[in-house]
C-alpha positions in Angstrom: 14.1 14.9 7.9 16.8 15.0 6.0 15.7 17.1 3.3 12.6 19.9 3.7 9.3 19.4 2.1 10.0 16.4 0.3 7.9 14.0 -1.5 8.2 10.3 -1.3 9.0 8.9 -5.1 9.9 5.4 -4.2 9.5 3.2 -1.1 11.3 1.5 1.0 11.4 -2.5 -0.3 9.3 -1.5 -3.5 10.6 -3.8 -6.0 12.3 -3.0 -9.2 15.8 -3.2 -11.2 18.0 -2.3 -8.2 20.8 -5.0 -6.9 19.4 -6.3 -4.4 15.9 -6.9 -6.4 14.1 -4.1 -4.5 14.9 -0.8 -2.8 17.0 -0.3 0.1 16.6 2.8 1.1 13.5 6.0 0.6 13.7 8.4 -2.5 12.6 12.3 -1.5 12.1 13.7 -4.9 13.3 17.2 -4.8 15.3 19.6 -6.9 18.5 20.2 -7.4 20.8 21.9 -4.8 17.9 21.3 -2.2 19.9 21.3 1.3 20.8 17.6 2.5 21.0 17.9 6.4 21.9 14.9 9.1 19.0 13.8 10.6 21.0 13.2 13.6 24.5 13.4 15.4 27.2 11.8 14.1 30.5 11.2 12.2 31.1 11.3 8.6 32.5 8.1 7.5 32.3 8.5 4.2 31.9 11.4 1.8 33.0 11.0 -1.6 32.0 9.0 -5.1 30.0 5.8 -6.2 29.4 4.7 -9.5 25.4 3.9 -8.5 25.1 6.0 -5.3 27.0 9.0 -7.2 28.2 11.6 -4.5 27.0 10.2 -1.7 27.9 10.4 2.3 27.6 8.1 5.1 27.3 8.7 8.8 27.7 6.5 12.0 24.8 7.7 14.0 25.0 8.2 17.9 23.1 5.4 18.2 25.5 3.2 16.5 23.4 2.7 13.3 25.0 4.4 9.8 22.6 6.8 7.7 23.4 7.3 4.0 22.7 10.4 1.5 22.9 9.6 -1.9 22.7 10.9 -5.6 23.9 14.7 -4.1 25.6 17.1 -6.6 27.8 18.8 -4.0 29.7 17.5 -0.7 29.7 20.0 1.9 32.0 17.9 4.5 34.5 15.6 4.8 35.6 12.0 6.5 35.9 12.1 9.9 33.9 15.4 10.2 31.4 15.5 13.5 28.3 16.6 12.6 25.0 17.9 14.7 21.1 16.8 13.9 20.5 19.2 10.7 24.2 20.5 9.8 24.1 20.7 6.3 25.9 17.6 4.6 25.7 19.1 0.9 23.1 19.8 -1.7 20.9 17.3 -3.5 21.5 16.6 -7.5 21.4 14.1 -9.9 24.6 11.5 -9.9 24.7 8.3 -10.3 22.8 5.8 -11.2 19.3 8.2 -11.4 16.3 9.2 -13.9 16.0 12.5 -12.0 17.0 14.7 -9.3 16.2 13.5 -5.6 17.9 12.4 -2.4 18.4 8.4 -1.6 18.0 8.1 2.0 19.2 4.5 4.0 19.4 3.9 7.3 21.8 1.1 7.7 22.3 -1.4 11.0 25.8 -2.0 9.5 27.7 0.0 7.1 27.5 -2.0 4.0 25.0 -2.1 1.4 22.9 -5.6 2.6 23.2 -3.2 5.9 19.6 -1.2 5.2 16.9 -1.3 7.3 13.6 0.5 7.6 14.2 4.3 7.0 11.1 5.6 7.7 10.3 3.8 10.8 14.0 4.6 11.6 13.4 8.6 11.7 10.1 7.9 13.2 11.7 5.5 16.0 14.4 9.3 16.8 10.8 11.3 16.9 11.1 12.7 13.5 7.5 14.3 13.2 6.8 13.8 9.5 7.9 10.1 9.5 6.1 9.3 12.7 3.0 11.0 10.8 3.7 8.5 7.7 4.6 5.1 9.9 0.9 6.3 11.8 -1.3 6.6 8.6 0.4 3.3 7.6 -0.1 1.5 10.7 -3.6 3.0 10.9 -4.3 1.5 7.1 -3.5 -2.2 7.9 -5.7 -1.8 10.6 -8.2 -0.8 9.0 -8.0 -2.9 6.0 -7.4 -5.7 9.1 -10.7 -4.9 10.8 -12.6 -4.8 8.0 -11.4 -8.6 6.2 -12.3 -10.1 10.0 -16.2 -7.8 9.9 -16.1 -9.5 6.9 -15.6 -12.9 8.2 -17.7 -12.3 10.8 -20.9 -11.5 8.8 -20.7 -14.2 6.7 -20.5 -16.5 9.3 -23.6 -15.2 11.1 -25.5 -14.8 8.1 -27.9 -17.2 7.8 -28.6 -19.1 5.0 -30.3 -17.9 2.3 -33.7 -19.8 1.9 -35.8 -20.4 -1.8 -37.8 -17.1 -3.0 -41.4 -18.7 -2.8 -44.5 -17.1 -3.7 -48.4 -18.7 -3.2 -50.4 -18.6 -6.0 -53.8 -16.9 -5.9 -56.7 -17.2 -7.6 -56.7 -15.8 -10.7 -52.8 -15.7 -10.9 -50.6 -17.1 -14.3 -47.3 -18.2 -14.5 -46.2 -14.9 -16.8 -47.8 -12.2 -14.4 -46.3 -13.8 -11.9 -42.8 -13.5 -13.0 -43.4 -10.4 -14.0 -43.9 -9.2 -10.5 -41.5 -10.9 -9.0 -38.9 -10.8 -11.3 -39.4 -8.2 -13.5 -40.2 -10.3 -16.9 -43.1 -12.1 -18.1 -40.8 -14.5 -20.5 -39.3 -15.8 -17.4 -42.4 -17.8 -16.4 -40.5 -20.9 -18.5 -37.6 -20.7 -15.4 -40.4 -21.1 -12.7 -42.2 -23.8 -14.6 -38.9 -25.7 -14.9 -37.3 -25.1 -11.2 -40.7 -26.2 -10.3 -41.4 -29.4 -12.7 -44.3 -27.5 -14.7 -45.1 -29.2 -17.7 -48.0 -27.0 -18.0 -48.1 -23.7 -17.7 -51.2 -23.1 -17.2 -52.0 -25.8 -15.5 -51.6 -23.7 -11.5 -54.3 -23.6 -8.9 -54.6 -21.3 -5.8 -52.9 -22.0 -3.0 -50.1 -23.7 -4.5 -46.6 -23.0 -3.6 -43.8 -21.9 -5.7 -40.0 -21.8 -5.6 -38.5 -19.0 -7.7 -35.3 -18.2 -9.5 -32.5 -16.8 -7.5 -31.2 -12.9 -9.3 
């Protein structure tokens, strides 16, 4: 990783104010002068000032891909400098275009700024433990959230259709005792007498059917 024990403050594509309408790259927040390290071998192609990355540095990976460490607030190497997986490429700050200390990460497929790709599946693709654990819990919740809209699916299609609530009138029975029973509340006798064209209340015999209301 490139920096130790930090927290993801902004994703990768989360929209907001930045240039390209979202964001290009992963935020670790973490304070200042927190070590920035290479998260692989490579060549320092850049390593100096932007007005929105601040001090920043870019390498070209041994892979061929270009990672970028933004918003630092020291450099600790130089252009054209070859680098190792975890030398130490400066310490994390505040500079440029930022609301608080933390470390803008990109992996890039070209070195320009429409360049980025996925920076978290990047580091998980080199075996980079904690991202692999993040891309996995991610992974694992669209799958989830997957399996459950198609149990979903499923159940309502083999659930059967709800039939009419019917009850069979005994002797003895009237319309309000009924409804209490089943539904809880004698003053909604007037709702079976009407799903069931009642003009009488009173008027039921024993042995007659009756739909009731639904809830």
């Amino acid at each position: 990783m490139p920096v130790d024990k930090g927290r993801v403050t902004a994703k990768y594509r989360k929209p907001g104010a930045w240039a390209a309408g979202f964001h290009t790259g992963v935020d670790f927040g973490v304070p200042t002068g927190t070590p920035v390290k290479a998260v692989g071998p490579g060549t320092v192609v850049t390593a100096g000032w932007d007005n929105a990355y601040g001090n920043y540095v870019v390498l070209k990976m041994a892979d061929g891909l270009f990672t970028l460490y933004a918003h630092m607030s020291q450099l600790g190497v130089g252009s054209g400098q070859a680098v190792g997986g975890g030398t130490q490429l400066g310490l994390s700050g505040a500079t440029g275009n930022v609301t608080g200390p933390h470390l803008h990460f990109e992996a890039r497929t070209a070195n320009r700024y429409h360049g980025h790709t996925d920076p978290m599946a990047y580091l998980a693709g080199h075996g980079v433990a904690r991202a692999k654990r993040s891309t996995a819990r991610k992974t694992a919740a669209k799958k989830v959230t997957a399996k459950k809209a198609t149990a979903r699916k499923v159940a309502a299609k083999k659930a059967p259709a709800k039939r009419p609530a019917t009850y069979t009138v005994k002797a003895g029975d009237t319309l309000s005792g009924i409804a209490l029973a089943k539904l809880g509340a004698a003053r909604r006798y007037l709702e079976i007498a009407r799903l069931n064209g009642i003009a009488n209340p009173d008027a039921i015999s024993a042995g007659q059917r009756l739909k009731l209301p639904q809830g």
